[in-house]
Amino acid sequence: MEKTALITGASRGIGRAAALRLAREGWKVCINYIERKDKAEEVCSILKKEGTEAMCIQADVADKAQVEAMANAVREKLGPISLLVSNAGIAGQMQIQDVKEESWDRYFDVNVKGAYNAIQAVLPDMLHAHAGSIVTVSSMWGLRGASCESVYSATKAALIGLTRSLALELAPTGIRVNCVAPGVINTDMVQVLGQETLGKLAEMTPLGRLGTPEDVAAAISFFAGTEAGFITGQVLTADGGFIV
Ligand code: NAD
């Protein structure tokens, strides 16, 4: 099966770093984005200059029809999809009594249903090939509790349940499903916390720093590669030791 990867939420942050790394490892890459066409096109043009077959495509992962159309466009342009990195996600801090129903639904629609939509859209290619790899991006807060992030944490725990169950369901077909659970990674997502809090979080991280998108991309790349050929249903934390 040719190496064609679809990475959701890849115009910036962890998704962008994963796209750059996977491309340099020989993957054809589709960069999905929701808003920042300019940023997605920038990643795409870097990749094309490096000789990678790349494309970018707008789709809200929460919208099933948009995700299916995206997967069809990837197939048409880059060939059957052999790797899905389900990375798109949203985060925020709220006390549970302040969580509006619309927010609850949006978190689950993007973080959990987004993965379900993307997985269903790429599976026909992988089932046909009896091969393929799915990497979900959860969070250390999917493994531990996070005060004032109960909705986010619940979505990320759901992704871990999805990963493990799907790994068992798809193992007889040769498709592997694994999960990366990042710690505090210095991307746009955490800037809302402010520099002081980020400094404290770096201190609380045993390795003494915040993670980089590249740190997480390395874990994604490991699961994607043939060296992880006997590994499925696993959750790999890339958190500098935060939750050890
Ligand atoms: P980020 O905010 O830079 O990236 C998230 C990306 O997802 C953005 O490009 C955003 O546009 C995209 N996105 C959001 N909603 C979307 C939708 N409906 N459809 C398509 N794309 C959508 O943050 P990041 O840190 O790079 O986050 C990437 C993943 O890593 C997320 O799933 C996040 O929950 C997870 N994560 C991040 C951290 C961290 O500390 N930064 C920690 C643990 C887990």
mmCIF file of C-alpha atoms and ligand atoms in Angstrom:
data_model
loop_
_atom_site.group_PDB
_atom_site.id
_atom_site.type_symbol
_atom_site.label_atom_id
_atom_site.label_comp_id
_atom_site.label_asym_id
_atom_site.label_seq_id
_atom_site.Cartn_x
_atom_site.Cartn_y
_atom_site.Cartn_z
ATOM 1 C CA MET A 1 0.000 0.000 0.000
ATOM 2 C CA GLU A 2 1.351 3.406 -0.908
ATOM 3 C CA LYS A 3 2.097 5.834 1.900
ATOM 4 C CA THR A 4 -0.738 8.366 1.847
ATOM 5 C CA ALA A 5 -1.564 10.217 5.052
ATOM 6 C CA LEU A 6 -4.553 12.337 6.008
ATOM 7 C CA ILE A 7 -3.857 14.581 8.987
ATOM 8 C CA THR A 8 -6.737 16.516 10.472
ATOM 9 C CA GLY A 9 -6.188 19.982 11.945
ATOM 10 C CA ALA A 10 -2.763 20.246 10.322
ATOM 11 C CA SER A 11 -2.413 23.947 9.464
ATOM 12 C CA ARG A 12 -0.596 24.602 12.747
ATOM 13 C CA GLY A 13 0.694 23.085 15.984
ATOM 14 C CA ILE A 14 1.017 19.331 16.399
ATOM 15 C CA GLY A 15 -0.784 18.512 13.142
ATOM 16 C CA ARG A 16 1.579 20.757 11.158
ATOM 17 C CA ALA A 17 4.661 19.214 12.785
ATOM 18 C CA ALA A 18 3.288 15.725 12.059
ATOM 19 C CA ALA A 19 2.659 16.667 8.412
ATOM 20 C CA LEU A 20 6.206 17.985 7.990
ATOM 21 C CA ARG A 21 7.763 14.963 9.665
ATOM 22 C CA LEU A 22 5.676 12.355 7.852
ATOM 23 C CA ALA A 23 6.360 14.014 4.500
ATOM 24 C CA ARG A 24 10.091 13.855 5.179
ATOM 25 C CA GLU A 25 9.594 10.143 5.917
ATOM 26 C CA GLY A 26 8.141 9.567 2.478
ATOM 27 C CA TRP A 27 4.404 10.008 3.047
ATOM 28 C CA LYS A 28 2.156 11.801 0.599
ATOM 29 C CA VAL A 29 0.244 14.176 2.815
ATOM 30 C CA CYS A 30 -3.165 15.805 2.948
ATOM 31 C CA ILE A 31 -3.372 18.749 5.315
ATOM 32 C CA ASN A 32 -6.883 19.269 6.620
ATOM 33 C CA TYR A 33 -7.835 22.639 8.041
ATOM 34 C CA ILE A 34 -11.004 24.382 9.127
ATOM 35 C CA GLU A 35 -10.180 28.101 9.060
ATOM 36 C CA ARG A 36 -6.597 29.013 8.243
ATOM 37 C CA LYS A 37 -6.384 28.378 4.522
ATOM 38 C CA ASP A 38 -3.295 30.607 4.384
ATOM 39 C CA LYS A 39 -1.483 28.554 7.016
ATOM 40 C CA ALA A 40 -2.494 25.239 5.426
ATOM 41 C CA GLU A 41 -1.307 26.433 2.010
ATOM 42 C CA GLU A 42 1.971 27.537 3.574
ATOM 43 C CA VAL A 43 2.588 24.003 4.933
ATOM 44 C CA CYS A 44 1.569 22.544 1.595
ATOM 45 C CA SER A 45 3.962 24.750 -0.342
ATOM 46 C CA ILE A 46 6.867 23.880 2.012
ATOM 47 C CA LEU A 47 6.155 20.204 1.367
ATOM 48 C CA LYS A 48 5.835 20.600 -2.371
ATOM 49 C CA LYS A 49 9.157 22.473 -2.501
ATOM 50 C CA GLU A 50 10.706 19.488 -0.718
ATOM 51 C CA GLY A 51 9.303 17.191 -3.407
ATOM 52 C CA THR A 52 6.361 15.754 -1.442
ATOM 53 C CA GLU A 53 3.020 15.131 -3.111
ATOM 54 C CA ALA A 54 0.797 17.232 -0.868
ATOM 55 C CA MET A 55 -2.618 18.839 -0.841
ATOM 56 C CA CYS A 56 -4.663 20.825 1.623
ATOM 57 C CA ILE A 57 -8.397 20.711 2.032
ATOM 58 C CA GLN A 58 -10.937 22.530 4.168
ATOM 59 C CA ALA A 59 -13.383 20.416 6.176
ATOM 60 C CA ASP A 60 -14.991 20.636 9.586
ATOM 61 C CA VAL A 61 -14.234 17.216 11.075
ATOM 62 C CA ALA A 62 -17.526 17.381 12.953
ATOM 63 C CA ASP A 63 -19.418 17.358 9.641
ATOM 64 C CA LYS A 64 -19.691 13.837 8.236
ATOM 65 C CA ALA A 65 -20.475 14.886 4.661
ATOM 66 C CA GLN A 66 -17.511 17.277 4.562
ATOM 67 C CA VAL A 67 -15.164 14.602 5.914
ATOM 68 C CA GLU A 68 -16.378 12.038 3.372
ATOM 69 C CA ALA A 69 -15.923 14.541 0.537
ATOM 70 C CA MET A 70 -12.421 15.270 1.840
ATOM 71 C CA ALA A 71 -11.475 11.568 1.910
ATOM 72 C CA ASN A 72 -12.754 11.156 -1.659
ATOM 73 C CA ALA A 73 -10.705 14.146 -2.806
ATOM 74 C CA VAL A 74 -7.573 12.674 -1.182
ATOM 75 C CA ARG A 75 -8.155 9.294 -2.874
ATOM 76 C CA GLU A 76 -8.574 10.983 -6.215
ATOM 77 C CA LYS A 77 -5.458 13.113 -5.931
ATOM 78 C CA LEU A 78 -3.024 11.119 -3.773
ATOM 79 C CA GLY A 79 -4.396 7.555 -3.875
ATOM 80 C CA PRO A 80 -5.863 5.272 -1.193
ATOM 81 C CA ILE A 81 -5.371 6.509 2.367
ATOM 82 C CA SER A 82 -3.070 4.289 4.453
ATOM 83 C CA LEU A 83 -2.571 6.547 7.486
ATOM 84 C CA LEU A 84 -5.035 8.698 9.389
ATOM 85 C CA VAL A 85 -3.795 11.052 12.076
ATOM 86 C CA SER A 86 -6.933 12.186 13.855
ATOM 87 C CA ASN A 87 -5.483 15.293 15.447
ATOM 88 C CA ALA A 88 -8.040 18.116 15.142
ATOM 89 C CA GLY A 89 -9.306 19.189 18.513
ATOM 90 C CA ILE A 90 -10.579 22.020 20.645
ATOM 91 C CA ALA A 91 -9.888 22.764 24.297
ATOM 92 C CA GLY A 92 -11.018 25.181 26.958
ATOM 93 C CA GLN A 93 -11.396 25.656 30.662
ATOM 94 C CA MET A 94 -14.759 25.946 32.384
ATOM 95 C CA GLN A 95 -16.355 24.934 35.629
ATOM 96 C CA ILE A 96 -18.931 22.247 34.943
ATOM 97 C CA GLN A 97 -21.879 24.397 36.045
ATOM 98 C CA ASP A 98 -20.936 26.967 33.397
ATOM 99 C CA VAL A 99 -20.733 24.485 30.525
ATOM 100 C CA LYS A 100 -23.510 25.303 28.073
ATOM 101 C CA GLU A 101 -25.125 22.427 26.247
ATOM 102 C CA GLU A 102 -23.895 23.858 22.917
ATOM 103 C CA SER A 103 -20.309 23.803 24.223
ATOM 104 C CA TRP A 104 -20.646 20.234 25.495
ATOM 105 C CA ASP A 105 -21.968 19.167 22.101
ATOM 106 C CA ARG A 106 -19.301 21.038 20.132
ATOM 107 C CA TYR A 107 -16.452 19.502 22.182
ATOM 108 C CA PHE A 108 -17.801 16.011 21.584
ATOM 109 C CA ASP A 109 -18.638 16.770 17.941
ATOM 110 C CA VAL A 110 -15.098 17.911 17.137
ATOM 111 C CA ASN A 111 -12.958 15.797 19.467
ATOM 112 C CA VAL A 112 -14.860 12.487 19.374
ATOM 113 C CA LYS A 113 -17.302 12.524 16.473
ATOM 114 C CA GLY A 114 -14.550 14.137 14.390
ATOM 115 C CA ALA A 115 -12.419 11.023 14.926
ATOM 116 C CA TYR A 116 -15.376 8.734 14.186
ATOM 117 C CA ASN A 117 -16.121 10.645 10.978
ATOM 118 C CA ALA A 118 -12.514 10.517 9.811
ATOM 119 C CA ILE A 119 -12.075 6.841 10.720
ATOM 120 C CA GLN A 120 -15.241 5.813 8.846
ATOM 121 C CA ALA A 121 -14.184 7.881 5.835
ATOM 122 C CA VAL A 122 -10.722 6.281 5.507
ATOM 123 C CA LEU A 123 -11.572 2.701 6.503
ATOM 124 C CA PRO A 124 -12.715 1.445 3.072
ATOM 125 C CA ASP A 125 -9.187 1.987 1.689
ATOM 126 C CA MET A 126 -7.552 0.253 4.643
ATOM 127 C CA LEU A 127 -10.009 -2.649 4.670
ATOM 128 C CA HIS A 128 -9.452 -3.149 0.964
ATOM 129 C CA ALA A 129 -5.670 -3.217 1.479
ATOM 130 C CA HIS A 130 -5.783 -5.314 4.688
ATOM 131 C CA ALA A 131 -3.347 -2.732 6.061
ATOM 132 C CA GLY A 132 -3.214 0.760 7.432
ATOM 133 C CA SER A 133 -2.632 2.753 10.554
ATOM 134 C CA ILE A 134 -4.845 5.076 12.557
ATOM 135 C CA VAL A 135 -3.319 7.381 15.155
ATOM 136 C CA THR A 136 -5.634 9.329 17.425
ATOM 137 C CA VAL A 137 -4.427 12.340 19.394
ATOM 138 C CA SER A 138 -5.829 12.317 22.910
ATOM 139 C CA SER A 139 -4.239 14.059 25.903
ATOM 140 C CA MET A 140 -2.733 13.169 29.248
ATOM 141 C CA TRP A 141 -6.030 14.596 30.542
ATOM 142 C CA GLY A 142 -7.742 11.635 28.915
ATOM 143 C CA LEU A 143 -5.819 9.442 31.342
ATOM 144 C CA ARG A 144 -6.005 11.667 34.433
ATOM 145 C CA GLY A 145 -8.508 14.147 35.787
ATOM 146 C CA ALA A 146 -8.132 17.843 34.973
ATOM 147 C CA SER A 147 -9.979 20.323 37.166
ATOM 148 C CA CYS A 148 -12.046 22.790 35.106
ATOM 149 C CA GLU A 149 -11.406 20.756 31.965
ATOM 150 C CA SER A 150 -13.928 18.013 32.596
ATOM 151 C CA VAL A 151 -15.532 18.233 29.161
ATOM 152 C CA TYR A 152 -12.199 18.231 27.317
ATOM 153 C CA SER A 153 -10.945 15.436 29.569
ATOM 154 C CA ALA A 154 -14.095 13.388 28.934
ATOM 155 C CA THR A 155 -13.673 13.731 25.156
ATOM 156 C CA LYS A 156 -10.039 12.706 25.359
ATOM 157 C CA ALA A 157 -10.859 9.692 27.564
ATOM 158 C CA ALA A 158 -13.500 8.724 25.009
ATOM 159 C CA LEU A 159 -10.841 8.768 22.295
ATOM 160 C CA ILE A 160 -8.742 6.321 24.296
ATOM 161 C CA GLY A 161 -11.723 3.968 24.629
ATOM 162 C CA LEU A 162 -12.356 4.305 20.910
ATOM 163 C CA THR A 163 -8.699 3.582 20.116
ATOM 164 C CA ARG A 164 -8.463 0.470 22.267
ATOM 165 C CA SER A 165 -11.777 -1.002 21.126
ATOM 166 C CA LEU A 166 -11.122 -0.287 17.475
ATOM 167 C CA ALA A 167 -7.643 -1.800 17.751
ATOM 168 C CA LEU A 168 -9.268 -5.090 18.787
ATOM 169 C CA GLU A 169 -12.030 -4.850 16.199
ATOM 170 C CA LEU A 170 -9.651 -4.091 13.320
ATOM 171 C CA ALA A 171 -6.687 -6.276 14.317
ATOM 172 C CA PRO A 172 -7.866 -9.242 12.193
ATOM 173 C CA THR A 173 -7.873 -6.933 9.160
ATOM 174 C CA GLY A 174 -4.237 -5.856 9.654
ATOM 175 C CA ILE A 175 -5.136 -2.279 10.552
ATOM 176 C CA ARG A 176 -3.402 -0.869 13.635
ATOM 177 C CA VAL A 177 -4.972 1.767 15.882
ATOM 178 C CA ASN A 178 -2.908 3.660 18.440
ATOM 179 C CA CYS A 179 -3.096 6.864 20.434
ATOM 180 C CA VAL A 180 -0.685 9.615 21.387
ATOM 181 C CA ALA A 181 -1.473 11.444 24.620
ATOM 182 C CA PRO A 182 0.463 14.722 24.756
ATOM 183 C CA GLY A 183 1.273 16.634 27.920
ATOM 184 C CA VAL A 184 1.561 20.413 27.895
ATOM 185 C CA ILE A 185 2.722 21.311 24.406
ATOM 186 C CA ASN A 186 3.642 24.849 23.444
ATOM 187 C CA THR A 187 1.105 25.524 20.685
ATOM 188 C CA ASP A 188 -1.633 28.099 20.074
ATOM 189 C CA MET A 189 -3.996 25.902 22.101
ATOM 190 C CA VAL A 190 -2.307 26.638 25.441
ATOM 191 C CA GLN A 191 -1.459 30.336 24.914
ATOM 192 C CA VAL A 192 -4.750 31.287 26.579
ATOM 193 C CA LEU A 193 -3.207 30.103 29.867
ATOM 194 C CA GLY A 194 -0.693 32.977 29.828
ATOM 195 C CA GLN A 195 3.088 32.958 30.226
ATOM 196 C CA GLU A 196 3.091 32.740 34.018
ATOM 197 C CA THR A 197 0.952 29.601 34.099
ATOM 198 C CA LEU A 198 2.900 28.085 31.216
ATOM 199 C CA GLY A 199 6.107 28.709 33.159
ATOM 200 C CA LYS A 200 4.624 26.919 36.171
ATOM 201 C CA LEU A 201 3.494 24.020 33.984
ATOM 202 C CA ALA A 202 7.033 23.738 32.608
ATOM 203 C CA GLU A 203 8.319 23.552 36.194
ATOM 204 C CA MET A 204 5.732 20.883 37.022
ATOM 205 C CA THR A 205 6.935 18.805 34.073
ATOM 206 C CA PRO A 206 9.678 16.443 35.288
ATOM 207 C CA LEU A 207 11.782 17.067 32.173
ATOM 208 C CA GLY A 208 11.593 20.764 33.042
ATOM 209 C CA ARG A 209 10.125 22.232 29.885
ATOM 210 C CA LEU A 210 6.990 22.399 27.783
ATOM 211 C CA GLY A 211 6.728 19.946 24.915
ATOM 212 C CA THR A 212 7.137 21.008 21.324
ATOM 213 C CA PRO A 213 4.879 19.992 18.429
ATOM 214 C CA GLU A 214 7.894 18.066 17.103
ATOM 215 C CA ASP A 215 8.053 15.997 20.323
ATOM 216 C CA VAL A 216 4.519 14.779 19.638
ATOM 217 C CA ALA A 217 5.114 14.371 15.904
ATOM 218 C CA ALA A 218 7.912 11.923 16.754
ATOM 219 C CA ALA A 219 5.464 9.719 18.677
ATOM 220 C CA ILE A 220 2.905 9.924 15.852
ATOM 221 C CA SER A 221 5.582 8.993 13.339
ATOM 222 C CA PHE A 222 6.605 5.977 15.447
ATOM 223 C CA PHE A 223 3.052 4.582 15.418
ATOM 224 C CA ALA A 224 2.761 5.293 11.685
ATOM 225 C CA GLY A 225 5.964 3.508 10.754
ATOM 226 C CA THR A 226 6.704 -0.143 10.072
ATOM 227 C CA GLU A 227 8.769 -0.436 13.260
ATOM 228 C CA ALA A 228 5.459 -0.274 15.153
ATOM 229 C CA GLY A 229 4.091 -3.099 13.007
ATOM 230 C CA PHE A 230 3.331 -5.306 16.053
ATOM 231 C CA ILE A 231 1.913 -2.488 18.164
ATOM 232 C CA THR A 232 -1.786 -1.761 18.342
ATOM 233 C CA GLY A 233 -4.244 -0.470 20.943
ATOM 234 C CA GLN A 234 -1.525 1.469 22.768
ATOM 235 C CA VAL A 235 -1.501 4.908 24.353
ATOM 236 C CA LEU A 236 1.872 6.652 24.292
ATOM 237 C CA THR A 237 2.164 9.714 26.497
ATOM 238 C CA ALA A 238 4.503 12.429 25.235
ATOM 239 C CA ASP A 239 4.420 14.568 28.349
ATOM 240 C CA GLY A 240 7.937 14.949 29.750
ATOM 241 C CA GLY A 241 6.940 12.649 32.613
ATOM 242 C CA PHE A 242 4.031 14.825 33.800
ATOM 243 C CA ILE A 243 1.666 11.998 34.764
ATOM 244 C CA VAL A 244 4.169 9.310 35.715
HETATM 245 P P1 NAD B 1 -3.943 23.875 17.912
HETATM 246 O O1 NAD B 1 -5.100 24.600 18.446
HETATM 247 O O2 NAD B 1 -2.771 24.612 17.410
HETATM 248 O O3 NAD B 1 -4.385 22.837 16.772
HETATM 249 C C1 NAD B 1 -5.649 22.276 16.679
HETATM 250 C C2 NAD B 1 -5.989 22.236 15.213
HETATM 251 O O4 NAD B 1 -7.261 21.612 15.038
HETATM 252 C C3 NAD B 1 -6.079 23.641 14.629
HETATM 253 O O5 NAD B 1 -5.410 23.691 13.401
HETATM 254 C C4 NAD B 1 -7.578 23.841 14.450
HETATM 255 O O6 NAD B 1 -7.918 24.727 13.417
HETATM 256 C C5 NAD B 1 -8.007 22.412 14.131
HETATM 257 N N1 NAD B 1 -9.427 22.221 14.316
HETATM 258 C C6 NAD B 1 -10.184 22.588 15.373
HETATM 259 N N2 NAD B 1 -11.479 22.271 15.152
HETATM 260 C C7 NAD B 1 -11.517 21.670 13.927
HETATM 261 C C8 NAD B 1 -12.563 21.132 13.149
HETATM 262 N N3 NAD B 1 -13.821 21.142 13.588
HETATM 263 N N4 NAD B 1 -12.265 20.599 11.945
HETATM 264 C C9 NAD B 1 -10.987 20.598 11.489
HETATM 265 N N5 NAD B 1 -9.950 21.103 12.188
HETATM 266 C C10 NAD B 1 -10.220 21.644 13.391
HETATM 267 O O7 NAD B 1 -3.482 22.904 19.081
HETATM 268 P P2 NAD B 1 -2.513 21.642 19.135
HETATM 269 O O8 NAD B 1 -1.864 21.720 20.440
HETATM 270 O O9 NAD B 1 -1.703 21.507 17.913
HETATM 271 O O10 NAD B 1 -3.600 20.469 19.220
HETATM 272 C C11 NAD B 1 -3.591 19.333 18.376
HETATM 273 C C12 NAD B 1 -4.218 18.163 19.123
HETATM 274 O O11 NAD B 1 -3.404 17.859 20.259
HETATM 275 C C13 NAD B 1 -5.616 18.462 19.672
HETATM 276 O O12 NAD B 1 -6.432 17.327 19.514
HETATM 277 C C14 NAD B 1 -5.353 18.721 21.138
HETATM 278 O O13 NAD B 1 -6.465 18.452 21.940
HETATM 279 C C15 NAD B 1 -4.212 17.778 21.404
HETATM 280 N N6 NAD B 1 -3.445 18.124 22.597
HETATM 281 C C16 NAD B 1 -2.780 19.309 22.702
HETATM 282 C C17 NAD B 1 -2.077 19.594 23.874
HETATM 283 C C18 NAD B 1 -1.326 20.876 24.081
HETATM 284 O O14 NAD B 1 -0.875 21.120 25.209
HETATM 285 N N7 NAD B 1 -1.147 21.719 23.080
HETATM 286 C C19 NAD B 1 -2.070 18.673 24.918
HETATM 287 C C20 NAD B 1 -2.753 17.480 24.776
HETATM 288 C C21 NAD B 1 -3.437 17.217 23.608
#
